[in-house]
CSV table of C-alpha atoms and ligand atoms in Angstrom, one decimal:
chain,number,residue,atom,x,y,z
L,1,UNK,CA,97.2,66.7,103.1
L,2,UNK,CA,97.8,62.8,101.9
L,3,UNK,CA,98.7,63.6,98.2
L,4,UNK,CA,100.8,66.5,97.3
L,5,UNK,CA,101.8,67.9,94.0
L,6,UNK,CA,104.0,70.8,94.1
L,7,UNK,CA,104.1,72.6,90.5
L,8,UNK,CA,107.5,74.7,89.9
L,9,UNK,CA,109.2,72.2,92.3
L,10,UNK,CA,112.4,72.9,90.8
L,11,UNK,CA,112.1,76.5,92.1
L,12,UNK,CA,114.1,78.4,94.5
L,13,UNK,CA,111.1,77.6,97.2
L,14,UNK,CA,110.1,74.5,95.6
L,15,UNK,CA,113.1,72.5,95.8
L,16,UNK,CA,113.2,72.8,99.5
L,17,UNK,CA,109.1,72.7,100.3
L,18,UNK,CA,109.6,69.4,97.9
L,19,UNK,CA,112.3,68.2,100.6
L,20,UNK,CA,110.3,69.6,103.8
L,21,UNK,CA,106.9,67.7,102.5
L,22,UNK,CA,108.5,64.4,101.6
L,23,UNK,CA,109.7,64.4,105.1
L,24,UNK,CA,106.9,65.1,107.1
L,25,UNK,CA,104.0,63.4,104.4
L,26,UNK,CA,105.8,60.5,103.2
L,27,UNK,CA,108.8,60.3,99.8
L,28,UNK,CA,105.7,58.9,97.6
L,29,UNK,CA,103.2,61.4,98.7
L,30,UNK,CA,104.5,64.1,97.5
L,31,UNK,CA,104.7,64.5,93.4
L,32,UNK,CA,107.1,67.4,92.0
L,33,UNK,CA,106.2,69.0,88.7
L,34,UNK,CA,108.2,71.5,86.5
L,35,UNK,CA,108.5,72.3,82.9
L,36,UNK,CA,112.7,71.4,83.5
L,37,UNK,CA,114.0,68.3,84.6
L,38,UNK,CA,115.2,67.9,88.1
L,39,UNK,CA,118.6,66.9,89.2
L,40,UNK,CA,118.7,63.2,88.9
L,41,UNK,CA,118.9,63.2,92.8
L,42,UNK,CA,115.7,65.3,92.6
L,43,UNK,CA,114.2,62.4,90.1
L,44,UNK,CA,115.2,59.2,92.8
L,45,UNK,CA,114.0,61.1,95.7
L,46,UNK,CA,110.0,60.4,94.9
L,47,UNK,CA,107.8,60.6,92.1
L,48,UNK,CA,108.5,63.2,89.4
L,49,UNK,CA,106.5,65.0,86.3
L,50,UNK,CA,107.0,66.9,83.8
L,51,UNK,CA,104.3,69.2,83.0
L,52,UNK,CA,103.9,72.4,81.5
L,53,UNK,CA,101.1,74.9,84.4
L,54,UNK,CA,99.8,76.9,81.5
L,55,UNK,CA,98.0,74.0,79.9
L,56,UNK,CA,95.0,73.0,82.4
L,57,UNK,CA,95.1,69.1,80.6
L,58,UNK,CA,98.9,69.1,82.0
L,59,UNK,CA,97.9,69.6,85.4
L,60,UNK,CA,94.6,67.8,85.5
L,61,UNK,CA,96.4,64.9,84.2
L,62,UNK,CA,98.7,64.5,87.0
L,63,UNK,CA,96.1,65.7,89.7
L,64,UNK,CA,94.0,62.4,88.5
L,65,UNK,CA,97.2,59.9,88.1
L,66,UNK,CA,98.3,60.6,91.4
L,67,UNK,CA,95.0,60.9,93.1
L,68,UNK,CA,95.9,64.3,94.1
L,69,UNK,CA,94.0,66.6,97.0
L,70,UNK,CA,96.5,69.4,97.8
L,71,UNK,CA,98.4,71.7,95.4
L,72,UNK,CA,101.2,74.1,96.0
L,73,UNK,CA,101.7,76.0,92.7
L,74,UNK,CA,104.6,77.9,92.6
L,75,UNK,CA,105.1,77.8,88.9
L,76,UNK,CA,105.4,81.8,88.1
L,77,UNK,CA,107.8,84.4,86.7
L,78,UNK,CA,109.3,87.2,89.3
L,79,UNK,CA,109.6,90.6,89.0
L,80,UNK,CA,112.8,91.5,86.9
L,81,UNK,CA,112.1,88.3,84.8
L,82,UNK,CA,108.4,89.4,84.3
L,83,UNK,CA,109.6,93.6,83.3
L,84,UNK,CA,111.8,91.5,80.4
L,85,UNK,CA,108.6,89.7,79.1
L,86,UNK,CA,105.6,91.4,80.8
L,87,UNK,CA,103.0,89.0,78.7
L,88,UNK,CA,104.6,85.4,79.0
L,89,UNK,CA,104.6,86.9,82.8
L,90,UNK,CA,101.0,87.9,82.6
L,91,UNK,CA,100.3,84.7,80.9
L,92,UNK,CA,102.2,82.3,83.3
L,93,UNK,CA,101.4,83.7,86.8
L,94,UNK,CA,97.6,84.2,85.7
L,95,UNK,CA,96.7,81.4,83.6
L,96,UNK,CA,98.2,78.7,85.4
L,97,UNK,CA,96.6,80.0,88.6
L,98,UNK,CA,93.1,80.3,87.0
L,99,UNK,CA,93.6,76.2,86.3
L,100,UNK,CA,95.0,75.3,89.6
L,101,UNK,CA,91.5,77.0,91.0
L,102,UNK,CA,89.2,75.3,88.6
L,103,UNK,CA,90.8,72.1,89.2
L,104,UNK,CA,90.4,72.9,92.9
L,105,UNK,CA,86.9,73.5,91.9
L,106,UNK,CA,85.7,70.1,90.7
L,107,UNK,CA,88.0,67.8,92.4
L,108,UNK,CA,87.6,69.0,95.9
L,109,UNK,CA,91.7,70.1,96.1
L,110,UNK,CA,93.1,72.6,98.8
L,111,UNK,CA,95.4,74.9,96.9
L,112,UNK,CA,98.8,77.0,98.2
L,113,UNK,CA,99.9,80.4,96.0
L,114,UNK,CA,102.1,82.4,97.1
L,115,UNK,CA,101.3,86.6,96.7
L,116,UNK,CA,104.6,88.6,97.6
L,117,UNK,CA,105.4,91.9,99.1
L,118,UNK,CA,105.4,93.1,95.1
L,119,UNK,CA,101.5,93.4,95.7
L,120,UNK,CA,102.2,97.0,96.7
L,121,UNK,CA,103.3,99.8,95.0
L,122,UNK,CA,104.6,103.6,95.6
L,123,UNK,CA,101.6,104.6,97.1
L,124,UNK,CA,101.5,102.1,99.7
L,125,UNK,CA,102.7,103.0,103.5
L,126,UNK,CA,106.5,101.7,103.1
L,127,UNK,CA,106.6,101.4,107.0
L,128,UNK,CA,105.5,98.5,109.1
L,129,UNK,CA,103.1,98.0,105.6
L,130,UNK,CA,99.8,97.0,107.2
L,131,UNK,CA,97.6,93.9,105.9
L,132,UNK,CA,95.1,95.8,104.4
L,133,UNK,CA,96.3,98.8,102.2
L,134,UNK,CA,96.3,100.3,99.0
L,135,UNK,CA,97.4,97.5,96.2
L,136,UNK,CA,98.6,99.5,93.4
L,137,UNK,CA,101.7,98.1,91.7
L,138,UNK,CA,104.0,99.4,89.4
L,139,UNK,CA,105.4,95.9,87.4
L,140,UNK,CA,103.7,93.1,85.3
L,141,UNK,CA,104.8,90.8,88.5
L,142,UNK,CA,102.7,92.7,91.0
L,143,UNK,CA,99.9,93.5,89.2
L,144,UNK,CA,99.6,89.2,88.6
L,145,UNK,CA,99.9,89.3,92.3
L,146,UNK,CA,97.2,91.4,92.5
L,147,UNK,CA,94.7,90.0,90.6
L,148,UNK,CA,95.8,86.2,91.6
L,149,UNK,CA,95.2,87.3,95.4
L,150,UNK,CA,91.7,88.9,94.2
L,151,UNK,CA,91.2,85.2,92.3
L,152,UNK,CA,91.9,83.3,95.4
L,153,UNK,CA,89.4,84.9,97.5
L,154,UNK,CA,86.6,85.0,94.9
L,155,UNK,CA,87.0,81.2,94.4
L,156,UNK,CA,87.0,80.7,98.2
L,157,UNK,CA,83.9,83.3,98.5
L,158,UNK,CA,81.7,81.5,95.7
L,159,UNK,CA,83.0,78.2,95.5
L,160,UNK,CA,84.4,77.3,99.0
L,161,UNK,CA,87.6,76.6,97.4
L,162,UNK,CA,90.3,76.2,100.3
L,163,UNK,CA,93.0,78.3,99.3
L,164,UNK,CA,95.6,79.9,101.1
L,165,UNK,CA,98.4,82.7,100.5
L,166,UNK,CA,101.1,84.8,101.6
L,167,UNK,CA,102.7,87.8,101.0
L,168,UNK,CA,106.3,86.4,101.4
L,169,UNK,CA,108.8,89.0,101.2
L,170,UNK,CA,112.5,88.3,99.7
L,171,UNK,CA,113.3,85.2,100.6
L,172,UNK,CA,117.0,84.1,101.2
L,173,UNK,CA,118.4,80.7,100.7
L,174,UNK,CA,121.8,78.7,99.2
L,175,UNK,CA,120.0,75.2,98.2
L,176,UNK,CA,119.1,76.6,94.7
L,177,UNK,CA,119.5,80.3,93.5
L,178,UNK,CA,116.7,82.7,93.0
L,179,UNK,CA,114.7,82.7,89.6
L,180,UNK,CA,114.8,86.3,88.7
L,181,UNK,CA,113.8,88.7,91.3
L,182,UNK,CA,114.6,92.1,92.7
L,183,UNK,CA,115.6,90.7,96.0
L,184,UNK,CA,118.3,88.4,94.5
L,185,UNK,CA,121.0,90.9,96.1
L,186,UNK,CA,120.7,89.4,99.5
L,187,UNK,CA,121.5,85.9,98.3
L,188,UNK,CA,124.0,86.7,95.4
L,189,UNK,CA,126.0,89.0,97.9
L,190,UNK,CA,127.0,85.6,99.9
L,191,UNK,CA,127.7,83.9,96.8
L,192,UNK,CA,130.2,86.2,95.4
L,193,UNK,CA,131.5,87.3,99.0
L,194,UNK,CA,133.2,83.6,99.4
L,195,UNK,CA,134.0,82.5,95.6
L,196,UNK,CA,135.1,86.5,94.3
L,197,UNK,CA,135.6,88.1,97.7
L,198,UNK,CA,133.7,91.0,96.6
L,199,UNK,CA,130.4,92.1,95.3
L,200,UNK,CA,128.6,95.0,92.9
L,201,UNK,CA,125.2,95.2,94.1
L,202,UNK,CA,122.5,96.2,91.5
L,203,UNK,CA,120.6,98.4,94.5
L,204,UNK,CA,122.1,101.5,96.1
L,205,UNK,CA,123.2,100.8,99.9
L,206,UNK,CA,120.6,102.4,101.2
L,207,UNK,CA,117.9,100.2,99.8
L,208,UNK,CA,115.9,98.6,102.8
L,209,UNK,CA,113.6,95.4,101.6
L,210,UNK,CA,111.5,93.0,103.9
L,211,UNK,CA,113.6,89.6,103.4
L,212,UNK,CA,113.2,85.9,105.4
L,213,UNK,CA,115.3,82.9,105.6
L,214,UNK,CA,114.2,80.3,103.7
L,215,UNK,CA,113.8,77.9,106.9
L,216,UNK,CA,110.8,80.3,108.2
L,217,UNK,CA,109.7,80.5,105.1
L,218,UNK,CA,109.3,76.4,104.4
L,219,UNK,CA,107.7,76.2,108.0
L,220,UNK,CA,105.5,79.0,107.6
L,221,UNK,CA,104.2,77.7,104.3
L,222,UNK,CA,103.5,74.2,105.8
L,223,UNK,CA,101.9,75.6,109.0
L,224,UNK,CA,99.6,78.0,107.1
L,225,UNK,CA,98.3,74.8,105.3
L,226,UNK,CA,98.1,72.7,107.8
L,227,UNK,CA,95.7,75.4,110.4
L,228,UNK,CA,92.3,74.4,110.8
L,229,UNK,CA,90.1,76.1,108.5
L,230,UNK,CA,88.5,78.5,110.7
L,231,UNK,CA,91.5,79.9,112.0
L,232,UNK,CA,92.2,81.2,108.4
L,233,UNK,CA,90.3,84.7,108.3
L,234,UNK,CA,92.2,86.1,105.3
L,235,UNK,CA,91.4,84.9,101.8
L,236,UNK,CA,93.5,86.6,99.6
L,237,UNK,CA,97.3,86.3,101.3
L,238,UNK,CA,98.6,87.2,104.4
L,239,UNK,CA,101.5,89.3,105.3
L,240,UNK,CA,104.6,87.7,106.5
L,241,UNK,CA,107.4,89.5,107.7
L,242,UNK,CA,110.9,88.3,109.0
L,243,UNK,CA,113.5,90.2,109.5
L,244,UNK,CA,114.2,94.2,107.4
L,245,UNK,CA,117.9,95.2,106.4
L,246,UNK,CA,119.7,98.2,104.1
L,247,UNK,CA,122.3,96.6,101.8
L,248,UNK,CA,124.8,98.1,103.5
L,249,UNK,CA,123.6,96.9,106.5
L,250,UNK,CA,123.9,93.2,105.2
L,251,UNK,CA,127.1,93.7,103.2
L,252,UNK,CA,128.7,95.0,106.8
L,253,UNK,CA,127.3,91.5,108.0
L,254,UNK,CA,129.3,89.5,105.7
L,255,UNK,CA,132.3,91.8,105.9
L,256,UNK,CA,132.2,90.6,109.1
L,257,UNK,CA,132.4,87.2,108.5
L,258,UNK,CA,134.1,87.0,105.3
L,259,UNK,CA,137.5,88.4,105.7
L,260,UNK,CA,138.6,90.6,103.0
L,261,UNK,CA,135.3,90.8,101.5
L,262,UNK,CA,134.2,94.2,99.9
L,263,UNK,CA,131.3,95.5,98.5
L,264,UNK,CA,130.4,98.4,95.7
L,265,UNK,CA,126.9,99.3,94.6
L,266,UNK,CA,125.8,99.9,90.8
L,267,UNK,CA,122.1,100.3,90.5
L,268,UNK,CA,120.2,98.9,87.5
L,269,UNK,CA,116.7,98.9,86.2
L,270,UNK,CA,116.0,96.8,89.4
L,271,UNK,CA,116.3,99.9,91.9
L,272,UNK,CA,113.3,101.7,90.8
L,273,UNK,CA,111.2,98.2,91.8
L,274,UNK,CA,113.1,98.1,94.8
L,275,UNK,CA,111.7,101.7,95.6
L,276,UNK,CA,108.2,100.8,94.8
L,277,UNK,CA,108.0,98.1,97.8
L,278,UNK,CA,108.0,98.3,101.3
L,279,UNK,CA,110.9,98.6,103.9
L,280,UNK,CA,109.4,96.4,106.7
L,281,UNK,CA,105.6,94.6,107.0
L,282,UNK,CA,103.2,94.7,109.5
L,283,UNK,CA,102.3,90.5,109.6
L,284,UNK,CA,100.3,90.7,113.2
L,285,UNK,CA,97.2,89.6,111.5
L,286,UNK,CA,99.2,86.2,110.5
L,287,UNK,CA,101.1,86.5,114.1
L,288,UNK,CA,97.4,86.6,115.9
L,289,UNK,CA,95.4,84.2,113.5
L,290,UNK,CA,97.7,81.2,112.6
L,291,UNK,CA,100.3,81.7,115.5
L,292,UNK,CA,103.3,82.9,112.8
L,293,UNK,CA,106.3,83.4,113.8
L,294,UNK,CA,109.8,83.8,112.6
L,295,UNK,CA,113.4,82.2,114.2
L,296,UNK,CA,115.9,84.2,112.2
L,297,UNK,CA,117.4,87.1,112.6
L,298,UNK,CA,119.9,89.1,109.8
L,299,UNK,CA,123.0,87.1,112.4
L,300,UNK,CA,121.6,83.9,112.8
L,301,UNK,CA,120.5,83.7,108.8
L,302,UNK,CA,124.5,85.3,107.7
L,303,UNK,CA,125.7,82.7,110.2
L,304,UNK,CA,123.6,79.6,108.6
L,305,UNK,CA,124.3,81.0,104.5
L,306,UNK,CA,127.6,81.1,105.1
L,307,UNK,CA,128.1,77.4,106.9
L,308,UNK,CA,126.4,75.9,104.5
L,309,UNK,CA,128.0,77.8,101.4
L,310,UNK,CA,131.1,77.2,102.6
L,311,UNK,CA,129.9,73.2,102.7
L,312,UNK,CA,128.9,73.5,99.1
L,313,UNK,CA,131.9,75.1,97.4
L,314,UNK,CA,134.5,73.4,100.0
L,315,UNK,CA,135.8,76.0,101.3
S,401,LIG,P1,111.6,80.2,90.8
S,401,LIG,O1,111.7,81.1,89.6
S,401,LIG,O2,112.8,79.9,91.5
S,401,LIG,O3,110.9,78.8,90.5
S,401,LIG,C1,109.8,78.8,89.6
S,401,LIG,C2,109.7,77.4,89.0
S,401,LIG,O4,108.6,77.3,88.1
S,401,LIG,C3,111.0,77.1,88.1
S,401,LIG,O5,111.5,75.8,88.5
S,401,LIG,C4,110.4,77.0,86.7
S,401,LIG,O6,111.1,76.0,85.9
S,401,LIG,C5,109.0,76.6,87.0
S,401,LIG,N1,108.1,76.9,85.8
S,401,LIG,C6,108.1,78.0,85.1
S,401,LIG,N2,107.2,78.0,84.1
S,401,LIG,C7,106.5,76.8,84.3
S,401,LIG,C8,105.4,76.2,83.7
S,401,LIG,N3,104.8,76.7,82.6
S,401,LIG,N4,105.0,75.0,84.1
S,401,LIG,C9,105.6,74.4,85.2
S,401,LIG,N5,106.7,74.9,85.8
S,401,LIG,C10,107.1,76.1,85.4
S,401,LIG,O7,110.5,80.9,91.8
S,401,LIG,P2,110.5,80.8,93.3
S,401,LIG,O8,111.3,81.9,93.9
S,401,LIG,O9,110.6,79.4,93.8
S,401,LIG,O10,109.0,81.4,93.6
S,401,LIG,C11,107.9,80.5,93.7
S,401,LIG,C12,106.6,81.4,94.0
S,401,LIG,O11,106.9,82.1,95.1
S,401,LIG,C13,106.3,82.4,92.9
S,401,LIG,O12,104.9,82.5,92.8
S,401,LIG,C14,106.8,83.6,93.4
S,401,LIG,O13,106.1,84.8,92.9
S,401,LIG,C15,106.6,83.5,94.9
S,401,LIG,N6,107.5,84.4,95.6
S,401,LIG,C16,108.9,84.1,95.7
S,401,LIG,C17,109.7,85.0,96.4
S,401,LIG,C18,111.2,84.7,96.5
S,401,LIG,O14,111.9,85.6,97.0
S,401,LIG,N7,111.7,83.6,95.9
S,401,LIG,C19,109.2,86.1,97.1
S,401,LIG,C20,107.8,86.3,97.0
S,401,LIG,C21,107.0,85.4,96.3
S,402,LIG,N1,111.7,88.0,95.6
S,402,LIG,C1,110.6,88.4,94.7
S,402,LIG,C2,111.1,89.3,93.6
S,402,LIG,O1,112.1,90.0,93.9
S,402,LIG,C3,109.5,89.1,95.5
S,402,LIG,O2,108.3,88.6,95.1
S,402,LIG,O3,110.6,89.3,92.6
């Protein structure tokens, strides 16, 4: 990795992988690219474009400018965002993906896309949900997660493209709120806990979702792409697995550190996805192949939202 374009950098992920890469490659190495502007700290930090991922001339023309030879495309629409507007979901997550992989293609580019624990559906094993097992989704979201992980592998298969995914599951973090998903409970619960004192959760309390810290999450990403080659066995997306909690469960972790703080539950639309997904992952195959591992537990992550919250609103 010498040039790096991140696409959807102003994402929940992509606003800190942006941060993590410019570290570790260099501030001018690594190009951002959204279809919003950046914060104008964003826009000093390195270079910046705007660019739209659904139009392959958009990408391609910022690949060749910047001399690009790895892509992270992030650029997609999550799972309650893509049940309000299955086809701009279909049509984002799927067509952007099929340009980032022809692009790979013909210039020779090594390509991150991230799958997601919404890959699997009701009639997959809920329990320690192993790598390979039935795919069978119930929303717009999963079934692009589907197809793009199927996409991946056939262009590494026929065209040696070097492509690499994960499964991640909900992923927790307070640099930039989530973009739309089912799991956005577990960050908006720390959120209201310090500026309302209390929270209504939109999943019943005894809804148990694989989630990570986005700290494993940046590192995993960047160790994945950085493996050798032949140490990466699976060509559609690994399962990656932190750390599995109820709501309850996490709401009595804030309780605990937010004095006062209550919670109440009224589930929404976003329940029955909830229930269509696993409770915890089985990610030995990424454990034993690429040496994953995770550093935080539900503690450890409460602990670091909180400090850093707190930081940002001043309190
Ligand atoms: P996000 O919604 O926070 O960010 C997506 C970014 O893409 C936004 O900044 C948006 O402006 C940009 N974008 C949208 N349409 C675009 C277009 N046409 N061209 C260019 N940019 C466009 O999403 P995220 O949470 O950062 O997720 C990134 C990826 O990780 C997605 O593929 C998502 O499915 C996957 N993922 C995320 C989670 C999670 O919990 N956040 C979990 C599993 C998988
Ligand atoms: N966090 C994501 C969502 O809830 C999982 O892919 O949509």
């Amino acid at each position: 990795m010498k040039k790096i374009l991140i696409i959807g950098a102003n994402g929940q992920i992509g606003s800190e992988l942006i941060a993590a890469l410019r570290i570790k490659y260099g501030q001018q190495n690594v190009v951002g690219m959204d279809l919003r502007e950046p914060a104008e700290e964003q826009k000093k930090a390195g270079p910046w474009e705007l660019g739209d991922a659904t139009k392959r001339e958009s990408i391609e023309g910022i690949v060749k400018k910047h001399q690009i030879d790895t892509v992270f495309h992030l650029a997609a629409l999550l799972s309650a965002t893509g049940e309000k507007d299955p086809d701009l979901c279909w049509r984002l997550n799927m067509d952007s993906l099929r340009h980032v992989l022809e692009l790979a293609k013909e210039h020779k580019l090594s390509v991150f896309w991230p799958s997601s624990i919404a890959a699997f559906g009701p009639t997959t094993p809920r329990v320690k949900t192993p790598q390979y097992t039935t795919l069978e989704p119930t929303t717009m979201y999963g079934v692009t997660k589907v197809a793009g992980e199927l996409l991946c592998q056939y262009y590494h298969h026929r065209w040696n493209v070097d492509v690499r995914s994960v499964r991640y599951p909900g992923l927790i973090s307070w640099k930039t709120p989530p973009g739309g998903g089912t799991t956005d409970y577990a960050v908006a619960i720390f959120y209201d806990a310090l500026q309302k004192g209390s929270y209504e959760c939109f999943v019943g309390p005894d809804t148990v979702l694989p989630m990570m810290y986005m700290p494993d999450a940046i590192r995993g990403t960047i160790e994945l792409m950085e493996a050798p080659a032949e140490k990466i066995k699976v060509r559609t997306a690994y399962n990656l697995a932190a750390i599995s909690f109820s709501a309850k469960e996490l709401a009595a972790v804030v309780a605990k550190k937010v004095k006062g703080f209550s919670c109440t539950y009224k589930p929404d639309q976003r329940q029955k996805i909830a229930d269509s997904w696993p409770q915890s992952i089985d990610d030995s195959v990424a454990r034993k192949d690429w040496s994953w591992k995770h550093e935080y537990g539900l503690e450890k992550m409460a602990d670091d939202m909180l400090l850093n919250l707190r930081n940002k609103f001043g309190k």
